[in-house]
C-alpha cells in the first residue's frame, strides 16, 4: 500500500515517465490460476528507451499490457506520467476502480504497437491514422487528415495513403500502425514484439522508423528479440524470465557482460 | 507417351498436354434420366387442365392480388427492419458483462425460438382479450393514462409485432456470431487508442461483423417473405396468401389461385436472391480457398469489403470459438 502512495504522490514533473511497483498478474482462479508476473519493478525515465528481453512466456508482453491497462493488474501499482493507472486512491488509502471512460482517457496518452499490427481492415491507411484523433479527441476531419498526412510521410508511406491494410506488406502495415499510435500524441509508446510477425527483409524498415522515433526523444518500452536494436537504441535493457526481472541495466552491461546465468543462457540462444 | 504438339507460334506452353478425359458413362446416363423426369414434370404441369392456366393468367394481375403483394412486402420489410434493430440490442446484451442483461437476452431468445410462430401470432391476435386496456404509469404504482388495446394494436400491428419479435430472436444469434467472428485484437487496438466501448462497437467491430451477418440475414428475409402468410392466425387478411385463397374460395377455383400466390412468392424471392447475391459480393468473400477478391478495384465499397476479407481479421467459420 505504501508503495502505491509513494508512487501516486510523485510530482507530475518527476523524471520517471513510468513507474511500475511490485506488479503481480494472475490469470484465472483457483486451480487454473497462472501467476504470470511475480512482483515486477520497473522505472522508465522521460525520453528513455527501455528494451525488454526474455524467453517467450516470461511475462514481458503481459507487463506491457498491464502498463496501458489492457490487462488489469492483480497486485502492485502502475504510474504513468504521474497518474496511477486504473485506480483512484482516497484519503484513507482505499483504492477505487476508475470508470471505463477515465481509463480510456488514460490509455489515449499511451501509444501501443502490436505484434500483429491490428490495423482496422475496413479503413484506408490514412483513415486508420485519422480514426482516434477524430473519434477520441474530437479533432476536425480536416485537421486530422492533415496531421495523418504528416505522420504517414514520417513513416515513409506517402504513396500508400489510400491503400487498405490488406494491400500493404507487413512492414508497411506496421509503419502505419506506428503512425496511428503517434496520431494521439502519446507521451509513451509501447511496442509488443513489433517485428516478430514480419518477413526478415521487412524488419529493417520498421526498426529504422522506431530508431528515428527514439532519436526524437519519445519515451519507449520495446519488447523485442532484436538484440541489435537493443544494443544500438536502448538506454536500458531489462531481462525477464518466469515473471520476474532477472537483470537490468545499460545494454553494454546486460548484453555484453551479463551477471546472471539465466541471462547468459538466453543470450547464447538468441545471438 | 504424352501427346505433344509442336509449339504453334502463339502458344507459350510448348508441350501442352492433350490427354483423353477419364470415361464417365454414368454421368451421361444420370443426366438423361434426370432430364426425362424433368420433362415429365413440366408436361404434367402444362397439360393438366385442372391447373386452369387461363384463370391463373386472368387473376395474376388482379388488383386484390397486387394489393396482397404490397401488404406482404410491407410486412416482410417492416418486420425485418424492427427485428434487425432488436437483434443488435439482444446480441449486445448476450455479450454484456451484466449477468441480468445476458440472462434476459437468453430467455428472450429461448422463448421466441422455442415456440411456434403460428402460436405467437394467435397470441398477438388475442392480446386485446388478455389485456383489454394498456396504460402508461409507474410500475406497480399510479397510471398516467390508459387506452383500449384494440385501438392501438390493430390486426396489422399485431401481425407486424408478432413477426418482428420472433425474427429478432433468430437474427440475434446471427448478429452474435458476426460479432464473435471479429478478431479480439481489433477491439484491443481500438482500446489502446483510447476509444470507448460504444465507439469501438460502432466504428470497428460492427462494420467488420457485417461480412458474416449479411448473407444469413438475406436468407432470413427470404424466409420471412413466406412466413408472412401465417399472419392469418392474427387474423390479418390483406396479405397475398389470404387474398388469393379468398378469391379462390369465392370462385370455387382454389388451385389456380394457389398457383398465383406461388408465382408471386417465386418472383419476389428471385428478386431478393439477386439482391442478396450483390450484397454478398459487396461484403466480399475473398478469402479461404477462393481468394478472388472480386470487389477490389470496383470503387471504394467493393475494395473496402475485399480488404476486410483479405485481412483475415474476420473468421470464416463463425462457429469456431475465439480464444482471447
Coordinates of C-alpha atoms in Angstrom, one line a residue:
Chain A
X1 CA 0.0 0.0 0.0
X2 CA 2.7 2.4 0.9
X3 CA 4.4 1.8 -2.4
X4 CA 1.2 2.9 -4.1
X5 CA 1.0 6.0 -2.0
X6 CA 4.6 7.0 -2.7
X7 CA 4.3 6.4 -6.4
X8 CA 0.9 8.2 -6.7
X9 CA 2.3 11.1 -4.7
X10 CA 5.2 11.6 -7.1
X11 CA 5.0 15.0 -8.7
X12 CA 4.0 15.2 -12.3
X13 CA 7.2 16.7 -13.3
X14 CA 9.2 13.8 -11.9
X15 CA 11.9 12.3 -14.1
X16 CA 10.0 9.0 -14.3
X17 CA 7.5 8.6 -17.1
X18 CA 6.6 5.1 -16.0
X19 CA 6.9 3.6 -12.6
X20 CA 5.9 0.0 -12.1
X21 CA 5.9 -1.2 -8.5
X22 CA 5.6 -4.8 -7.3
X23 CA 3.2 -5.7 -10.0
X24 CA 1.7 -9.1 -9.9
X25 CA -0.6 -10.6 -12.5
X26 CA -2.5 -13.8 -12.1
X27 CA -4.7 -15.1 -14.9
X28 CA -7.7 -17.3 -13.9
X29 CA -8.7 -18.5 -10.5
X30 CA -8.2 -21.5 -8.2
X31 CA -6.6 -24.5 -9.8
X32 CA -6.4 -22.8 -13.2
X33 CA -4.6 -19.7 -11.9
X34 CA -1.4 -18.8 -13.7
X35 CA 0.9 -16.5 -12.0
X36 CA 2.5 -14.6 -14.9
X37 CA 4.1 -11.5 -13.2
X38 CA 5.6 -12.1 -9.8
X39 CA 6.4 -8.7 -8.4
X40 CA 7.9 -6.6 -11.1
X41 CA 9.5 -3.2 -10.5
X42 CA 10.4 -1.0 -13.5
X43 CA 11.2 2.7 -13.9
X44 CA 11.4 4.4 -17.2
X45 CA 12.6 8.0 -17.3
X46 CA 11.1 10.5 -19.7
X47 CA 12.7 10.3 -23.1
X48 CA 14.4 7.0 -22.4
X49 CA 14.1 3.8 -24.5
X50 CA 13.8 0.6 -22.5
X51 CA 14.1 -2.8 -24.2
X52 CA 12.6 -5.8 -22.5
X53 CA 14.2 -9.2 -23.5
X54 CA 13.3 -12.6 -22.4
X55 CA 12.1 -16.0 -23.5
X56 CA 8.5 -16.5 -24.6
X57 CA 6.2 -16.9 -21.6
X58 CA 8.4 -14.8 -19.4
X59 CA 5.7 -12.2 -18.9
X60 CA 7.2 -9.4 -21.0
X61 CA 4.1 -8.9 -23.2
X62 CA 1.8 -9.1 -20.1
X63 CA 3.9 -6.4 -18.4
X64 CA 3.5 -4.2 -21.4
X65 CA -0.3 -4.8 -21.5
X66 CA -0.5 -4.1 -17.8
X67 CA 1.1 -0.7 -18.3
X68 CA -1.7 0.6 -20.5
X69 CA -4.5 -1.3 -18.7
X70 CA -5.2 -3.8 -21.4
X71 CA -4.8 -6.2 -18.5
X72 CA -5.9 -5.4 -15.0
X73 CA -3.1 -6.0 -12.6
X74 CA -3.7 -8.3 -9.6
X75 CA -1.3 -6.5 -7.2
X76 CA 1.1 -3.5 -7.1
X77 CA 0.8 -0.3 -9.0
X78 CA 1.5 1.3 -12.3
X79 CA 2.0 5.0 -12.6
X80 CA 2.3 6.7 -16.0
X81 CA 3.1 10.4 -16.2
X82 CA 2.3 10.8 -12.6
X83 CA -1.2 9.2 -12.8
X84 CA -2.0 6.0 -11.1
X85 CA -3.4 3.7 -13.8
X86 CA -6.9 2.3 -13.4
X87 CA -7.5 3.4 -9.8
X88 CA -8.1 6.3 -7.6
X89 CA -6.7 6.3 -4.1
X90 CA -8.8 8.1 -1.5
X91 CA -7.6 9.8 1.7
X92 CA -7.9 6.6 3.7
X93 CA -5.7 4.7 1.2
X94 CA -8.6 2.7 -0.3
X95 CA -8.4 2.1 -4.0
X96 CA -11.4 2.8 -6.2
X97 CA -11.6 1.4 -9.7
X98 CA -11.8 4.2 -12.3
X99 CA -14.7 4.5 -14.7
X100 CA -14.0 2.9 -18.1
X101 CA -14.2 6.4 -19.6
X102 CA -11.4 7.6 -17.4
X103 CA -9.4 4.5 -18.1
X104 CA -9.9 5.1 -21.9
X105 CA -8.6 8.7 -21.4
X106 CA -5.6 7.4 -19.6
X107 CA -4.9 4.9 -22.4
X108 CA -5.2 7.6 -25.0
X109 CA -1.9 9.1 -23.8
X110 CA -0.1 5.8 -24.3
X111 CA 0.5 4.6 -27.8
X112 CA 0.7 0.9 -28.5
X113 CA 2.1 -1.1 -31.4
X114 CA 1.1 -4.8 -31.6
X115 CA 2.9 -7.8 -33.0
X116 CA 0.1 -8.5 -35.5
X117 CA -0.4 -4.8 -36.4
X118 CA -4.2 -4.9 -35.8
X119 CA -4.9 -2.1 -38.3
X120 CA -8.6 -1.6 -39.0
X121 CA -9.0 -3.5 -42.2
X122 CA -12.1 -1.6 -43.4
X123 CA -10.3 1.7 -43.3
X124 CA -7.5 3.0 -45.6
X125 CA -4.1 3.7 -44.2
X126 CA -5.0 7.4 -43.8
X127 CA -8.3 6.6 -42.2
X128 CA -6.7 4.3 -39.7
X129 CA -4.4 7.2 -38.6
X130 CA -7.3 9.7 -38.5
X131 CA -9.7 7.5 -36.6
X132 CA -8.6 8.1 -33.0
X133 CA -7.9 11.8 -33.3
X134 CA -11.4 12.3 -34.7
X135 CA -13.3 9.8 -32.6
X136 CA -11.5 10.3 -29.3
X137 CA -10.1 13.8 -29.4
X138 CA -12.9 15.3 -31.4
X139 CA -10.4 16.8 -33.9
X140 CA -12.0 18.0 -37.1
X141 CA -11.6 15.7 -40.1
X142 CA -9.7 18.3 -42.0
X143 CA -7.1 18.8 -39.2
X144 CA -6.9 15.1 -38.6
X145 CA -6.3 14.4 -42.3
X146 CA -3.5 17.0 -42.4
X147 CA -1.8 15.5 -39.3
X148 CA -2.2 12.0 -40.7
X149 CA -0.6 13.1 -43.9
X150 CA 2.4 14.4 -41.9
X151 CA 2.7 11.2 -39.9
X152 CA 2.4 8.9 -42.9
X153 CA 5.2 10.9 -44.5
X154 CA 7.2 10.5 -41.4
X155 CA 7.0 6.7 -41.6
X156 CA 7.8 7.0 -45.4
X157 CA 4.4 5.8 -46.8
X158 CA 3.1 9.0 -48.5
X159 CA 2.4 6.9 -51.6
X160 CA 0.2 4.4 -49.7
X161 CA -2.3 6.8 -48.2
X162 CA -5.4 5.3 -49.8
X163 CA -4.4 1.7 -49.6
X164 CA -6.2 -0.7 -47.4
X165 CA -4.1 -2.7 -44.9
X166 CA -4.6 -5.9 -46.9
X167 CA -2.9 -4.1 -49.8
X168 CA 0.2 -3.3 -47.8
X169 CA 3.2 -5.5 -46.9
X170 CA 3.7 -6.5 -43.2
X171 CA 6.4 -3.9 -42.8
X172 CA 4.2 -1.2 -44.3
X173 CA 1.3 -2.2 -42.1
X174 CA 3.4 -1.9 -39.0
X175 CA 4.7 1.5 -40.0
X176 CA 1.1 2.6 -40.5
X177 CA 0.3 1.2 -37.1
X178 CA 3.1 3.2 -35.6
X179 CA 1.8 6.4 -37.3
X180 CA -1.7 5.5 -36.0
X181 CA -0.4 5.4 -32.4
X182 CA 1.6 8.6 -32.9
X183 CA -1.5 10.5 -34.1
X184 CA -2.7 10.6 -30.5
X185 CA 0.5 12.5 -29.5
X186 CA 1.4 9.9 -26.8
X187 CA 3.8 10.6 -24.0
X188 CA 4.8 7.0 -24.1
X189 CA 5.0 4.3 -26.8
X190 CA 4.7 0.6 -26.1
X191 CA 5.9 -1.9 -28.7
X192 CA 4.9 -5.5 -28.3
X193 CA 7.2 -7.5 -30.5
X194 CA 6.7 -5.2 -33.4
X195 CA 8.9 -7.1 -35.8
X196 CA 8.2 -10.7 -34.8
X197 CA 5.4 -11.2 -37.4
X198 CA 7.5 -9.8 -40.3
X199 CA 9.4 -11.4 -43.0
X200 CA 13.2 -10.9 -42.3
X201 CA 13.7 -8.4 -45.2
X202 CA 10.9 -6.2 -43.8
X203 CA 12.2 -5.9 -40.2
X204 CA 14.7 -3.2 -41.0
X205 CA 12.2 -0.6 -42.3
X206 CA 10.2 -0.9 -39.1
X207 CA 13.2 -0.8 -36.8
X208 CA 14.5 2.3 -38.6
X209 CA 11.2 4.1 -38.0
X210 CA 11.4 3.2 -34.3
X211 CA 15.0 4.4 -34.2
X212 CA 14.0 7.8 -35.6
X213 CA 11.3 7.9 -33.0
X214 CA 13.7 7.2 -30.2
X215 CA 16.0 9.9 -31.5
X216 CA 13.2 12.4 -31.4
X217 CA 13.0 11.9 -27.7
X218 CA 10.0 9.6 -27.4
X219 CA 9.8 7.6 -24.2
X220 CA 9.6 3.9 -25.4
X221 CA 9.2 0.5 -23.9
X222 CA 10.0 -2.2 -26.5
X223 CA 9.5 -5.9 -26.1
X224 CA 11.6 -7.5 -28.9
X225 CA 14.0 -10.2 -29.8
X226 CA 16.1 -7.8 -31.9
X227 CA 19.3 -7.7 -29.9
X228 CA 21.0 -5.4 -32.4
X229 CA 18.2 -2.9 -31.9
X230 CA 18.6 -3.1 -28.1
X231 CA 22.3 -2.6 -28.4
X232 CA 22.0 0.4 -30.6
X233 CA 18.9 2.2 -29.4
X234 CA 18.2 1.2 -25.8
X235 CA 19.1 3.3 -22.8
X236 CA 18.1 0.4 -20.6
X237 CA 17.8 -3.3 -21.2
X238 CA 15.7 -5.4 -19.0
X239 CA 15.9 -9.2 -19.0
X240 CA 12.8 -11.0 -17.8
X241 CA 12.3 -14.7 -17.0
X242 CA 9.5 -16.5 -15.3
X243 CA 7.6 -13.4 -14.3
X244 CA 10.4 -11.5 -12.7
X245 CA 13.1 -9.1 -13.8
X246 CA 16.3 -11.0 -13.7
X247 CA 18.7 -8.3 -14.7
X248 CA 18.6 -4.8 -15.9
X249 CA 21.0 -2.0 -16.8
X250 CA 22.6 -0.3 -19.8
X251 CA 23.0 -2.5 -22.9
X252 CA 26.7 -2.6 -22.5
X253 CA 26.3 -4.3 -19.2
X254 CA 23.3 -6.6 -19.7
X255 CA 24.1 -7.7 -23.3
X256 CA 27.9 -7.8 -23.2
X257 CA 28.6 -8.6 -19.5
X258 CA 25.6 -10.3 -18.1
X259 CA 25.9 -11.2 -14.4
X260 CA 23.1 -13.8 -14.2
X261 CA 23.3 -17.3 -15.6
X262 CA 19.8 -17.2 -17.0
X263 CA 20.6 -14.0 -19.0
X264 CA 23.7 -15.7 -20.4
X265 CA 21.8 -18.8 -21.4
X266 CA 19.2 -16.7 -23.2
X267 CA 21.7 -14.5 -25.0
X268 CA 23.6 -17.6 -26.0
X269 CA 20.5 -18.9 -27.7
X270 CA 19.5 -15.6 -29.4
X271 CA 22.8 -14.3 -30.6
Chain B
X1 CA 4.0 -41.3 -74.4
X2 CA 2.3 -38.0 -73.8
X3 CA 0.7 -36.4 -76.8
X4 CA 2.8 -33.3 -77.6
X5 CA 2.1 -30.8 -80.2
X6 CA 4.9 -28.7 -81.6
X7 CA 4.9 -25.1 -80.4
X8 CA 2.4 -23.4 -82.7
X9 CA 3.6 -19.9 -82.7
X10 CA 1.3 -18.2 -80.2
X11 CA 1.1 -20.9 -77.6
X12 CA 3.5 -20.0 -74.7
X13 CA 3.4 -23.6 -73.5
X14 CA 5.4 -25.6 -76.0
X15 CA 4.5 -29.0 -74.6
X16 CA 0.8 -28.5 -73.8
X17 CA -0.9 -31.7 -72.7
X18 CA -3.8 -33.0 -74.7
X19 CA -4.8 -36.1 -72.7
X20 CA -8.1 -38.0 -73.1
X21 CA -10.5 -37.5 -70.1
X22 CA -11.4 -40.4 -67.8
X23 CA -14.5 -42.0 -69.4
X24 CA -17.6 -41.4 -67.2
X25 CA -20.6 -43.1 -68.8
X26 CA -22.6 -43.0 -65.6
X27 CA -22.7 -39.2 -65.9
X28 CA -24.4 -39.3 -69.2
X29 CA -27.0 -41.9 -68.1
X30 CA -27.8 -39.9 -65.0
X31 CA -28.2 -36.7 -67.0
X32 CA -30.6 -38.3 -69.5
X33 CA -32.7 -39.9 -66.7
X34 CA -33.0 -36.6 -64.8
X35 CA -33.8 -34.7 -68.0
X36 CA -36.6 -37.2 -68.8
X37 CA -38.0 -36.9 -65.3
X38 CA -37.9 -33.1 -65.6
X39 CA -39.7 -33.2 -68.9
X40 CA -42.4 -35.4 -67.5
X41 CA -42.9 -33.0 -64.6
X42 CA -43.1 -30.0 -66.9
X43 CA -45.6 -31.8 -69.1
X44 CA -47.7 -32.7 -66.1
X45 CA -47.8 -29.1 -65.1
X46 CA -48.6 -27.6 -68.5
X47 CA -51.0 -30.1 -70.0
X48 CA -53.1 -30.7 -66.8
X49 CA -56.4 -28.8 -67.4
X50 CA -57.1 -28.7 -63.7
X51 CA -54.5 -26.0 -63.2
X52 CA -56.7 -23.7 -65.3
X53 CA -53.8 -21.6 -66.6
X54 CA -56.3 -19.3 -68.2
X55 CA -57.6 -18.4 -64.7
X56 CA -54.1 -18.0 -63.4
X57 CA -53.3 -15.5 -66.1
X58 CA -56.6 -13.7 -65.5
X59 CA -56.1 -13.2 -61.8
X60 CA -52.4 -12.8 -61.7
X61 CA -52.7 -9.0 -62.1
X62 CA -56.0 -8.6 -60.2
X63 CA -56.0 -5.5 -58.0
X64 CA -56.7 -7.5 -54.9
X65 CA -53.8 -9.8 -55.6
X66 CA -51.5 -6.8 -56.3
X67 CA -52.6 -5.3 -53.0
X68 CA -51.9 -8.6 -51.3
X69 CA -48.4 -8.5 -52.8
X70 CA -47.9 -5.0 -51.4
X71 CA -49.1 -5.9 -47.9
X72 CA -46.8 -8.9 -48.0
X73 CA -43.8 -6.7 -48.9
X74 CA -44.7 -4.2 -46.2
X75 CA -44.9 -6.9 -43.6
X76 CA -41.7 -8.5 -44.7
X77 CA -39.5 -5.4 -44.8
X78 CA -41.1 -3.6 -41.8
X79 CA -40.8 -6.7 -39.6
X80 CA -37.2 -7.3 -40.7
X81 CA -36.3 -3.7 -40.0
X82 CA -37.7 -3.9 -36.5
X83 CA -36.1 -7.3 -36.0
X84 CA -32.6 -6.2 -37.0
X85 CA -32.6 -3.3 -34.5
X86 CA -33.9 -5.5 -31.8
X87 CA -31.4 -8.3 -32.7
X88 CA -28.4 -6.0 -32.4
X89 CA -29.6 -5.0 -28.9
X90 CA -30.2 -8.6 -27.9
X91 CA -26.8 -9.7 -29.3
X92 CA -25.0 -7.0 -27.4
X93 CA -27.0 -7.9 -24.2
X94 CA -25.8 -11.5 -24.7
X95 CA -22.2 -10.3 -24.7
X96 CA -22.7 -7.9 -21.8
X97 CA -20.7 -8.1 -18.6
X98 CA -24.0 -7.6 -16.8
X99 CA -25.4 -11.0 -15.9
X100 CA -29.0 -9.7 -15.8
X101 CA -28.7 -8.5 -19.4
X102 CA -27.2 -11.8 -20.5
X103 CA -29.9 -13.7 -18.8
X104 CA -32.8 -11.6 -20.1
X105 CA -31.4 -11.9 -23.7
X106 CA -31.0 -15.6 -23.3
X107 CA -34.6 -16.1 -22.0
X108 CA -36.0 -13.9 -24.8
X109 CA -34.2 -16.0 -27.5
X110 CA -35.1 -19.2 -25.7
X111 CA -38.8 -18.3 -25.6
X112 CA -39.2 -16.9 -29.1
X113 CA -37.2 -19.6 -30.8
X114 CA -38.8 -22.3 -28.7
X115 CA -42.5 -21.6 -29.5
X116 CA -44.1 -21.8 -33.0
X117 CA -44.5 -18.5 -34.8
X118 CA -48.1 -19.5 -35.5
X119 CA -48.9 -19.8 -31.8
X120 CA -47.2 -16.5 -31.1
X121 CA -49.3 -14.8 -33.9
X122 CA -52.5 -16.2 -32.4
X123 CA -51.4 -14.7 -29.0
X124 CA -50.8 -11.3 -30.5
X125 CA -54.2 -11.5 -32.1
X126 CA -55.7 -12.2 -28.7
X127 CA -53.7 -9.5 -26.9
X128 CA -56.8 -7.3 -26.6
X129 CA -58.6 -10.2 -24.8
X130 CA -55.7 -10.8 -22.5
X131 CA -55.1 -7.1 -21.7
X132 CA -58.2 -5.0 -22.7
X133 CA -56.6 -1.8 -21.6
X134 CA -53.0 -0.7 -21.8
X135 CA -51.7 2.1 -19.5
X136 CA -48.7 4.2 -19.0
X137 CA -47.6 4.9 -15.5
X138 CA -45.2 4.0 -12.7
X139 CA -44.6 0.2 -12.5
X140 CA -46.8 -1.2 -9.7
X141 CA -47.9 2.4 -9.0
X142 CA -50.3 5.0 -10.3
X143 CA -51.0 5.2 -14.0
X144 CA -50.9 8.5 -16.0
X145 CA -53.3 7.5 -18.8
X146 CA -54.6 4.4 -20.5
X147 CA -56.2 3.3 -23.7
X148 CA -58.1 0.4 -25.2
X149 CA -55.8 -2.2 -26.6
X150 CA -58.0 -2.7 -29.7
X151 CA -57.5 1.0 -30.7
X152 CA -53.7 0.7 -30.6
X153 CA -52.8 -2.8 -31.6
X154 CA -54.8 -3.3 -34.8
X155 CA -54.5 -6.6 -36.7
X156 CA -51.7 -5.1 -38.8
X157 CA -49.6 -4.1 -35.8
X158 CA -50.3 -7.4 -34.1
X159 CA -49.0 -9.2 -37.2
X160 CA -46.0 -6.9 -37.6
X161 CA -45.0 -7.2 -33.9
X162 CA -45.5 -10.9 -33.9
X163 CA -43.3 -11.4 -36.9
X164 CA -40.6 -8.9 -35.8
X165 CA -40.3 -10.2 -32.2
X166 CA -40.0 -13.8 -33.4
X167 CA -37.5 -12.9 -36.1
X168 CA -35.4 -10.8 -33.7
X169 CA -34.6 -14.0 -31.7
X170 CA -33.1 -15.7 -34.8
X171 CA -31.3 -12.6 -36.0
X172 CA -29.8 -12.0 -32.6
X173 CA -27.9 -15.3 -32.9
X174 CA -26.7 -14.3 -36.4
X175 CA -25.5 -10.9 -35.1
X176 CA -23.8 -12.5 -32.1
X177 CA -22.0 -14.9 -34.4
X178 CA -20.9 -12.0 -36.5
X179 CA -19.6 -10.0 -33.5
X180 CA -17.8 -13.1 -32.2
X181 CA -16.1 -13.6 -35.6
X182 CA -14.2 -10.3 -35.4
X183 CA -10.6 -10.7 -34.2
X184 CA -10.4 -9.6 -30.5
X185 CA -7.1 -7.8 -31.5
X186 CA -9.3 -5.2 -33.3
X187 CA -11.0 -4.3 -30.0
X188 CA -7.7 -4.2 -28.2
X189 CA -6.1 -1.9 -30.8
X190 CA -9.1 0.4 -30.5
X191 CA -8.9 0.3 -26.7
X192 CA -5.2 1.1 -26.8
X193 CA -6.1 4.2 -28.8
X194 CA -8.4 5.3 -26.0
X195 CA -11.7 4.6 -27.8
X196 CA -14.7 4.0 -25.6
X197 CA -16.7 0.8 -25.8
X198 CA -19.6 2.2 -27.8
X199 CA -17.3 3.8 -30.3
X200 CA -15.4 0.6 -30.6
X201 CA -18.6 -1.3 -31.4
X202 CA -19.9 1.2 -33.9
X203 CA -16.7 2.1 -35.7
X204 CA -14.6 -1.0 -35.5
X205 CA -16.4 -4.2 -34.7
X206 CA -19.8 -3.9 -36.4
X207 CA -18.5 -2.9 -39.8
X208 CA -16.4 -6.0 -39.8
X209 CA -19.1 -8.2 -38.4
X210 CA -21.4 -7.2 -41.3
X211 CA -19.5 -9.5 -43.6
X212 CA -20.6 -12.5 -41.6
X213 CA -24.1 -11.1 -40.7
X214 CA -25.4 -10.1 -44.1
X215 CA -25.6 -13.4 -46.0
X216 CA -27.7 -15.3 -43.4
X217 CA -29.8 -12.1 -42.9
X218 CA -30.6 -12.3 -46.6
X219 CA -31.8 -15.8 -46.1
X220 CA -33.9 -14.8 -43.2
X221 CA -35.5 -12.1 -45.3
X222 CA -36.5 -14.6 -48.0
X223 CA -37.8 -16.9 -45.3
X224 CA -39.8 -14.0 -43.7
X225 CA -41.4 -13.3 -47.1
X226 CA -43.2 -16.6 -46.9
X227 CA -43.7 -16.6 -43.1
X228 CA -45.9 -13.5 -43.6
X229 CA -48.5 -16.0 -45.0
X230 CA -49.1 -17.1 -41.4
X231 CA -50.5 -13.8 -40.2
X232 CA -53.9 -15.1 -41.0
X233 CA -53.6 -16.5 -37.4
X234 CA -53.9 -13.0 -36.0
X235 CA -56.1 -12.7 -38.2
X236 CA -54.7 -10.2 -40.7
X237 CA -56.3 -10.9 -44.0
X238 CA -54.9 -8.5 -46.6
X239 CA -51.6 -10.2 -47.5
X240 CA -51.0 -12.4 -50.6
X241 CA -51.9 -15.9 -49.3
X242 CA -55.1 -14.9 -47.7
X243 CA -56.2 -12.6 -50.5
X244 CA -55.7 -15.2 -53.2
X245 CA -57.3 -18.1 -51.3
X246 CA -60.3 -15.8 -50.6
X247 CA -60.8 -15.3 -54.3
X248 CA -60.2 -19.0 -54.9
X249 CA -62.9 -20.0 -52.4
X250 CA -65.4 -17.5 -53.8
X251 CA -64.9 -18.7 -57.4
X252 CA -64.6 -22.4 -56.4
X253 CA -61.2 -22.3 -58.2
X254 CA -58.7 -22.7 -55.3
X255 CA -55.9 -24.4 -57.3
X256 CA -55.2 -21.6 -59.9
X257 CA -55.3 -19.0 -57.1
X258 CA -52.8 -21.0 -55.1
X259 CA -50.6 -21.1 -58.2
X260 CA -50.9 -17.3 -58.5
X261 CA -49.7 -16.9 -54.9
X262 CA -46.8 -19.3 -55.5
X263 CA -45.8 -17.5 -58.7
X264 CA -45.7 -14.1 -56.9
X265 CA -43.7 -15.6 -54.0
X266 CA -41.3 -17.1 -56.5
X267 CA -40.9 -13.8 -58.4
X268 CA -40.2 -11.8 -55.2
X269 CA -37.8 -14.4 -53.9
X270 CA -36.0 -14.3 -57.2
X271 CA -35.6 -10.6 -57.0
X272 CA -34.4 -10.9 -53.4
X273 CA -31.9 -13.6 -54.4
X274 CA -30.4 -11.2 -57.0
X275 CA -30.2 -8.6 -54.3
X276 CA -28.6 -11.0 -51.9
X277 CA -26.1 -12.0 -54.5
X278 CA -24.9 -8.4 -54.9
X279 CA -24.9 -7.8 -51.2
X280 CA -22.7 -10.9 -50.6
X281 CA -20.4 -9.7 -53.3
X282 CA -20.3 -6.3 -51.7
X283 CA -19.4 -7.8 -48.4
X284 CA -16.8 -9.8 -50.2
X285 CA -15.9 -13.4 -49.7
X286 CA -12.3 -13.0 -50.9
X287 CA -10.6 -15.4 -48.6
X288 CA -10.3 -19.1 -47.8
X289 CA -9.8 -21.3 -50.8
X290 CA -11.3 -18.9 -53.4
X291 CA -9.2 -15.8 -52.9
X292 CA -10.6 -14.0 -55.8
X293 CA -11.1 -10.6 -54.2
X294 CA -13.7 -9.7 -56.7
X295 CA -14.6 -6.5 -55.0
X296 CA -11.2 -4.9 -55.4
X297 CA -10.9 -2.1 -57.8
X298 CA -14.7 -1.8 -58.1
X299 CA -14.9 1.5 -56.3
X300 CA -14.4 2.1 -52.6
X301 CA -17.1 -0.1 -51.3
X302 CA -16.0 -3.3 -53.0
X303 CA -12.4 -2.7 -52.2
X304 CA -13.2 -2.0 -48.6
X305 CA -15.0 -5.2 -48.1
X306 CA -12.5 -7.2 -50.0
X307 CA -9.9 -5.6 -47.8
X308 CA -11.6 -6.8 -44.7
X309 CA -11.9 -10.2 -46.0
X310 CA -8.3 -10.5 -47.1
X311 CA -7.1 -9.1 -43.8
X312 CA -8.3 -12.2 -42.1
X313 CA -9.5 -10.4 -39.0
X314 CA -12.9 -11.9 -39.6
X315 CA -13.2 -15.6 -39.1
X316 CA -14.7 -17.7 -41.9
X317 CA -16.1 -20.3 -39.5
X318 CA -18.2 -18.3 -37.2
X319 CA -19.0 -21.4 -35.0
X320 CA -15.3 -21.6 -34.0
X321 CA -14.5 -20.2 -30.6
X322 CA -12.2 -17.2 -30.5
X323 CA -9.7 -17.5 -27.7
X324 CA -8.6 -14.1 -26.4

